[in-house]
């Protein structure tokens, strides 16, 4: 089942609870939360205290995307704060296995994220211990960027590897997803679709989620 996961990065941060309720009404079951440290990416966002507040404000699953150097220093704290799914970037951790084990032992689903320029081959050994792989479809750091088409080649590659090795991880895409290109991403094999500006910068976030869900469900039916 394909899911549209609104990213609150593009929401009005002073009205987060309301922004979450609106997309829940549109059928969202998860919320994507972007954590940026000003080092790995040239932007700074939020940390565990805000995630704890969001946790208290909603029962939706929290999909927390860490774009921070040395993620191991903070993983247990993010899980305690309420992350149900937690992803670290392959590029930020020398000991990727340790980071993924730490996410799992802390009690969240473990994901590994890769930048557009990072090959899938860098993940081959860990695919059997991850719950999901996040393929960045823009360079991380900002909402509202343009989708990079070649990244879908990596989604197709992951689908192939998963099938050949009988694995079970899910595939998430993040960045530049819109009503126009969501179908293509789903046909490539993406199952968790993050959408920030196309939801929150539309006039009607609830309807935007509904429309993207509809388009992705139709694409699922025509998947080859
Ligand atoms: C970018 C973030 C994304 C961002 C996506 O670094 O990881 O989650 O919110 O925003 P859009 O959908 O506007 O590209
Ligand atoms: Zn993200």
mmCIF file of C-alpha atoms and ligand atoms in Angstrom:
data_model
loop_
_atom_site.group_PDB
_atom_site.id
_atom_site.type_symbol
_atom_site.label_atom_id
_atom_site.label_comp_id
_atom_site.label_asym_id
_atom_site.label_seq_id
_atom_site.Cartn_x
_atom_site.Cartn_y
_atom_site.Cartn_z
ATOM 1 C CA UNK A 1 0.000 0.000 0.000
ATOM 2 C CA UNK A 2 1.413 3.376 -1.050
ATOM 3 C CA UNK A 3 1.261 6.194 1.483
ATOM 4 C CA UNK A 4 1.540 9.942 1.107
ATOM 5 C CA UNK A 5 3.527 11.340 4.012
ATOM 6 C CA UNK A 6 3.227 15.110 4.442
ATOM 7 C CA UNK A 7 6.445 16.860 5.476
ATOM 8 C CA UNK A 8 5.807 19.575 8.029
ATOM 9 C CA UNK A 9 8.935 21.417 6.886
ATOM 10 C CA UNK A 10 6.679 23.425 4.592
ATOM 11 C CA UNK A 11 3.876 23.896 7.141
ATOM 12 C CA UNK A 12 3.337 26.950 9.320
ATOM 13 C CA UNK A 13 5.516 26.008 12.311
ATOM 14 C CA UNK A 14 3.450 28.184 14.628
ATOM 15 C CA UNK A 15 0.379 26.084 13.814
ATOM 16 C CA UNK A 16 1.755 22.594 13.625
ATOM 17 C CA UNK A 17 -1.068 20.779 15.416
ATOM 18 C CA UNK A 18 -3.593 22.273 13.027
ATOM 19 C CA UNK A 19 -1.367 21.501 10.019
ATOM 20 C CA UNK A 20 -1.208 17.854 11.103
ATOM 21 C CA UNK A 21 -4.964 17.552 11.717
ATOM 22 C CA UNK A 22 -5.643 18.915 8.236
ATOM 23 C CA UNK A 23 -3.598 16.270 6.448
ATOM 24 C CA UNK A 24 -4.954 13.553 8.728
ATOM 25 C CA UNK A 25 -8.402 14.529 7.473
ATOM 26 C CA UNK A 26 -7.053 14.005 3.948
ATOM 27 C CA UNK A 27 -6.057 10.426 4.824
ATOM 28 C CA UNK A 28 -2.434 10.777 5.930
ATOM 29 C CA UNK A 29 -1.374 8.181 8.497
ATOM 30 C CA UNK A 30 2.196 9.398 8.970
ATOM 31 C CA UNK A 31 3.983 12.706 9.254
ATOM 32 C CA UNK A 32 7.505 13.348 7.992
ATOM 33 C CA UNK A 33 9.733 15.433 10.279
ATOM 34 C CA UNK A 34 13.009 16.840 8.919
ATOM 35 C CA UNK A 35 15.854 17.340 11.363
ATOM 36 C CA UNK A 36 18.745 19.455 10.030
ATOM 37 C CA UNK A 37 21.915 20.486 11.839
ATOM 38 C CA UNK A 38 23.498 23.200 9.692
ATOM 39 C CA UNK A 39 26.496 20.917 9.037
ATOM 40 C CA UNK A 40 25.403 17.973 6.940
ATOM 41 C CA UNK A 41 22.933 20.261 5.214
ATOM 42 C CA UNK A 42 22.995 24.054 4.927
ATOM 43 C CA UNK A 43 19.866 24.576 7.014
ATOM 44 C CA UNK A 44 18.731 24.177 10.630
ATOM 45 C CA UNK A 45 15.298 22.986 11.715
ATOM 46 C CA UNK A 46 14.069 21.318 14.873
ATOM 47 C CA UNK A 47 15.170 18.872 17.560
ATOM 48 C CA UNK A 48 13.752 16.449 20.136
ATOM 49 C CA UNK A 49 11.714 18.970 22.218
ATOM 50 C CA UNK A 50 9.556 19.905 19.228
ATOM 51 C CA UNK A 51 9.138 16.249 18.312
ATOM 52 C CA UNK A 52 7.951 15.505 21.881
ATOM 53 C CA UNK A 53 5.344 18.241 21.517
ATOM 54 C CA UNK A 54 4.203 16.882 18.156
ATOM 55 C CA UNK A 55 4.018 13.420 19.708
ATOM 56 C CA UNK A 56 1.588 14.715 22.303
ATOM 57 C CA UNK A 57 -0.471 16.507 19.654
ATOM 58 C CA UNK A 58 -1.152 13.586 17.287
ATOM 59 C CA UNK A 59 -1.517 9.827 17.103
ATOM 60 C CA UNK A 60 -0.136 9.684 13.542
ATOM 61 C CA UNK A 61 3.139 7.800 13.063
ATOM 62 C CA UNK A 62 6.181 10.081 13.120
ATOM 63 C CA UNK A 63 8.721 9.465 10.372
ATOM 64 C CA UNK A 64 11.814 11.359 11.488
ATOM 65 C CA UNK A 65 14.503 12.046 8.869
ATOM 66 C CA UNK A 66 17.858 12.890 10.438
ATOM 67 C CA UNK A 67 20.066 15.093 8.292
ATOM 68 C CA UNK A 68 22.718 15.483 10.967
ATOM 69 C CA UNK A 69 26.380 14.589 11.428
ATOM 70 C CA UNK A 70 27.185 11.964 14.090
ATOM 71 C CA UNK A 71 23.582 10.756 14.371
ATOM 72 C CA UNK A 72 24.439 8.114 17.002
ATOM 73 C CA UNK A 73 24.791 10.877 19.585
ATOM 74 C CA UNK A 74 21.087 11.657 19.254
ATOM 75 C CA UNK A 75 19.299 8.508 18.074
ATOM 76 C CA UNK A 76 18.023 7.304 21.504
ATOM 77 C CA UNK A 77 16.788 10.807 22.313
ATOM 78 C CA UNK A 78 14.828 11.074 19.066
ATOM 79 C CA UNK A 79 13.180 7.716 19.697
ATOM 80 C CA UNK A 80 12.328 8.713 23.263
ATOM 81 C CA UNK A 81 10.863 11.943 21.901
ATOM 82 C CA UNK A 82 8.428 9.917 19.794
ATOM 83 C CA UNK A 83 9.930 8.852 16.460
ATOM 84 C CA UNK A 84 8.225 5.693 15.183
ATOM 85 C CA UNK A 85 10.456 5.527 12.097
ATOM 86 C CA UNK A 86 13.934 7.023 12.138
ATOM 87 C CA UNK A 87 16.310 7.362 9.209
ATOM 88 C CA UNK A 88 19.993 8.277 9.134
ATOM 89 C CA UNK A 89 21.980 9.251 6.073
ATOM 90 C CA UNK A 90 24.557 6.769 4.854
ATOM 91 C CA UNK A 91 26.849 9.751 4.220
ATOM 92 C CA UNK A 92 26.808 10.879 7.872
ATOM 93 C CA UNK A 93 27.902 7.764 9.683
ATOM 94 C CA UNK A 94 31.112 5.759 9.461
ATOM 95 C CA UNK A 95 29.519 2.877 11.346
ATOM 96 C CA UNK A 96 26.231 2.514 9.550
ATOM 97 C CA UNK A 97 25.532 -0.929 10.990
ATOM 98 C CA UNK A 98 25.929 0.442 14.515
ATOM 99 C CA UNK A 99 23.610 3.378 13.802
ATOM 100 C CA UNK A 100 20.910 1.093 12.389
ATOM 101 C CA UNK A 101 21.206 -1.348 15.304
ATOM 102 C CA UNK A 102 20.946 1.585 17.688
ATOM 103 C CA UNK A 103 17.703 2.761 16.080
ATOM 104 C CA UNK A 104 16.231 -0.710 16.368
ATOM 105 C CA UNK A 105 17.365 -1.324 19.936
ATOM 106 C CA UNK A 106 15.964 2.087 20.889
ATOM 107 C CA UNK A 107 12.579 0.905 19.601
ATOM 108 C CA UNK A 108 11.973 2.538 16.210
ATOM 109 C CA UNK A 109 11.882 1.250 12.644
ATOM 110 C CA UNK A 110 15.292 1.795 11.083
ATOM 111 C CA UNK A 111 15.803 3.542 7.771
ATOM 112 C CA UNK A 112 18.828 4.511 5.760
ATOM 113 C CA UNK A 113 18.759 7.559 3.492
ATOM 114 C CA UNK A 114 20.937 8.304 0.479
ATOM 115 C CA UNK A 115 21.608 11.540 -1.369
ATOM 116 C CA UNK A 116 20.947 11.695 -5.113
ATOM 117 C CA UNK A 117 24.652 11.182 -5.888
ATOM 118 C CA UNK A 118 25.118 8.231 -3.527
ATOM 119 C CA UNK A 119 24.916 4.844 -5.246
ATOM 120 C CA UNK A 120 22.649 2.043 -4.016
ATOM 121 C CA UNK A 121 25.720 -0.208 -3.914
ATOM 122 C CA UNK A 122 26.837 1.554 -0.701
ATOM 123 C CA UNK A 123 23.841 -0.081 1.028
ATOM 124 C CA UNK A 124 24.069 -3.625 -0.266
ATOM 125 C CA UNK A 125 25.331 -5.128 2.982
ATOM 126 C CA UNK A 126 22.745 -3.453 5.236
ATOM 127 C CA UNK A 127 19.604 -4.033 3.210
ATOM 128 C CA UNK A 128 18.738 -7.097 5.266
ATOM 129 C CA UNK A 129 18.703 -5.114 8.524
ATOM 130 C CA UNK A 130 16.752 -2.015 7.452
ATOM 131 C CA UNK A 131 13.017 -1.510 7.582
ATOM 132 C CA UNK A 132 13.110 1.098 4.835
ATOM 133 C CA UNK A 133 15.419 2.896 2.423
ATOM 134 C CA UNK A 134 14.895 6.616 1.813
ATOM 135 C CA UNK A 135 15.986 7.620 -1.676
ATOM 136 C CA UNK A 136 16.435 11.405 -1.754
ATOM 137 C CA UNK A 137 14.931 12.771 -4.947
ATOM 138 C CA UNK A 138 16.434 16.246 -4.327
ATOM 139 C CA UNK A 139 19.606 17.267 -2.510
ATOM 140 C CA UNK A 140 18.622 17.438 1.162
ATOM 141 C CA UNK A 141 18.361 20.753 2.968
ATOM 142 C CA UNK A 142 15.307 22.587 1.713
ATOM 143 C CA UNK A 143 11.702 22.108 0.748
ATOM 144 C CA UNK A 144 10.380 23.232 -2.610
ATOM 145 C CA UNK A 145 13.215 21.996 -4.835
ATOM 146 C CA UNK A 146 12.878 20.385 -8.217
ATOM 147 C CA UNK A 147 12.633 16.592 -8.450
ATOM 148 C CA UNK A 148 15.761 14.904 -9.886
ATOM 149 C CA UNK A 149 14.527 12.233 -12.354
ATOM 150 C CA UNK A 150 17.592 9.951 -12.405
ATOM 151 C CA UNK A 151 17.044 9.081 -8.721
ATOM 152 C CA UNK A 152 14.143 6.841 -9.764
ATOM 153 C CA UNK A 153 16.702 4.551 -11.378
ATOM 154 C CA UNK A 154 17.878 3.805 -7.842
ATOM 155 C CA UNK A 155 14.322 3.022 -6.754
ATOM 156 C CA UNK A 156 14.055 0.489 -9.600
ATOM 157 C CA UNK A 157 17.424 -0.956 -8.638
ATOM 158 C CA UNK A 158 16.274 -1.388 -5.019
ATOM 159 C CA UNK A 159 13.097 -3.129 -6.149
ATOM 160 C CA UNK A 160 15.227 -5.558 -8.167
ATOM 161 C CA UNK A 161 17.641 -6.256 -5.306
ATOM 162 C CA UNK A 162 14.762 -6.768 -2.897
ATOM 163 C CA UNK A 163 13.112 -9.275 -5.208
ATOM 164 C CA UNK A 164 16.306 -11.182 -6.007
ATOM 165 C CA UNK A 165 17.249 -11.508 -2.345
ATOM 166 C CA UNK A 166 13.793 -12.004 -0.922
ATOM 167 C CA UNK A 167 14.056 -8.972 1.360
ATOM 168 C CA UNK A 168 11.268 -6.903 2.914
ATOM 169 C CA UNK A 169 12.386 -3.264 3.290
ATOM 170 C CA UNK A 170 10.094 -0.512 2.023
ATOM 171 C CA UNK A 171 11.173 2.246 -0.325
ATOM 172 C CA UNK A 172 10.613 5.912 0.506
ATOM 173 C CA UNK A 173 11.175 8.908 -1.777
ATOM 174 C CA UNK A 174 11.596 12.463 -0.562
ATOM 175 C CA UNK A 175 11.888 15.747 -2.413
ATOM 176 C CA UNK A 176 10.074 17.488 -5.236
ATOM 177 C CA UNK A 177 7.150 15.049 -5.343
ATOM 178 C CA UNK A 178 3.989 16.536 -6.823
ATOM 179 C CA UNK A 179 0.645 15.468 -8.195
ATOM 180 C CA UNK A 180 2.305 15.442 -11.630
ATOM 181 C CA UNK A 181 5.213 13.093 -10.865
ATOM 182 C CA UNK A 182 3.899 10.933 -8.008
ATOM 183 C CA UNK A 183 2.588 8.340 -10.459
ATOM 184 C CA UNK A 184 6.005 7.909 -12.035
ATOM 185 C CA UNK A 185 7.616 7.458 -8.601
ATOM 186 C CA UNK A 186 5.037 4.834 -7.620
ATOM 187 C CA UNK A 187 5.438 2.957 -10.902
ATOM 188 C CA UNK A 188 9.197 2.883 -10.259
ATOM 189 C CA UNK A 189 8.472 1.160 -6.946
ATOM 190 C CA UNK A 190 8.236 3.884 -4.281
ATOM 191 C CA UNK A 191 5.840 3.062 -1.447
ATOM 192 C CA UNK A 192 6.325 5.867 1.050
ATOM 193 C CA UNK A 193 5.980 9.234 -0.665
ATOM 194 C CA UNK A 194 7.057 12.335 1.230
ATOM 195 C CA UNK A 195 5.454 15.564 0.076
ATOM 196 C CA UNK A 196 6.141 18.952 1.632
ATOM 197 C CA UNK A 197 5.475 22.005 -0.478
ATOM 198 C CA UNK A 198 3.072 20.255 -2.842
ATOM 199 C CA UNK A 199 0.855 19.674 0.197
ATOM 200 C CA UNK A 200 1.397 22.675 2.440
ATOM 201 C CA UNK A 201 1.940 25.323 -0.192
ATOM 202 C CA UNK A 202 -1.169 24.288 -2.062
ATOM 203 C CA UNK A 203 -4.259 26.273 -1.208
ATOM 204 C CA UNK A 204 -5.870 23.194 0.351
ATOM 205 C CA UNK A 205 -3.499 20.715 2.078
ATOM 206 C CA UNK A 206 -6.279 18.261 2.836
ATOM 207 C CA UNK A 207 -7.342 18.073 -0.779
ATOM 208 C CA UNK A 208 -3.706 17.910 -1.938
ATOM 209 C CA UNK A 209 -3.178 14.765 0.147
ATOM 210 C CA UNK A 210 -6.403 13.242 -1.157
ATOM 211 C CA UNK A 211 -5.415 13.929 -4.754
ATOM 212 C CA UNK A 212 -1.912 12.557 -4.350
ATOM 213 C CA UNK A 213 -3.297 9.433 -2.656
ATOM 214 C CA UNK A 214 -5.703 8.943 -5.516
ATOM 215 C CA UNK A 215 -2.976 9.424 -8.152
ATOM 216 C CA UNK A 216 -0.655 7.028 -6.359
ATOM 217 C CA UNK A 217 -3.342 4.379 -5.945
ATOM 218 C CA UNK A 218 -4.104 4.571 -9.652
ATOM 219 C CA UNK A 219 -0.387 4.248 -10.412
ATOM 220 C CA UNK A 220 -0.172 1.189 -8.149
ATOM 221 C CA UNK A 221 -2.782 -0.509 -10.265
ATOM 222 C CA UNK A 222 -0.825 0.188 -13.441
ATOM 223 C CA UNK A 223 2.564 -0.798 -11.985
ATOM 224 C CA UNK A 224 4.600 -2.993 -14.268
HETATM 225 C C1 LIG B 1 14.444 18.065 2.115
HETATM 226 C C2 LIG B 1 13.574 17.290 3.067
HETATM 227 C C3 LIG B 1 12.219 17.009 2.582
HETATM 228 C C4 LIG B 1 11.363 18.221 2.285
HETATM 229 C C5 LIG B 1 10.614 17.885 1.042
HETATM 230 O O1 LIG B 1 15.741 18.030 2.572
HETATM 231 O O2 LIG B 1 14.181 16.049 3.390
HETATM 232 O O3 LIG B 1 11.514 16.128 3.452
HETATM 233 O O4 LIG B 1 10.450 18.558 3.283
HETATM 234 O O5 LIG B 1 9.957 19.013 0.619
HETATM 235 P P1 LIG B 1 9.354 19.104 -0.860
HETATM 236 O O6 LIG B 1 8.307 18.053 -0.963
HETATM 237 O O7 LIG B 1 8.826 20.491 -0.901
HETATM 238 O O8 LIG B 1 10.492 18.878 -1.817
HETATM 239 ZN ZN1 LIG B 2 12.906 14.612 4.535
#
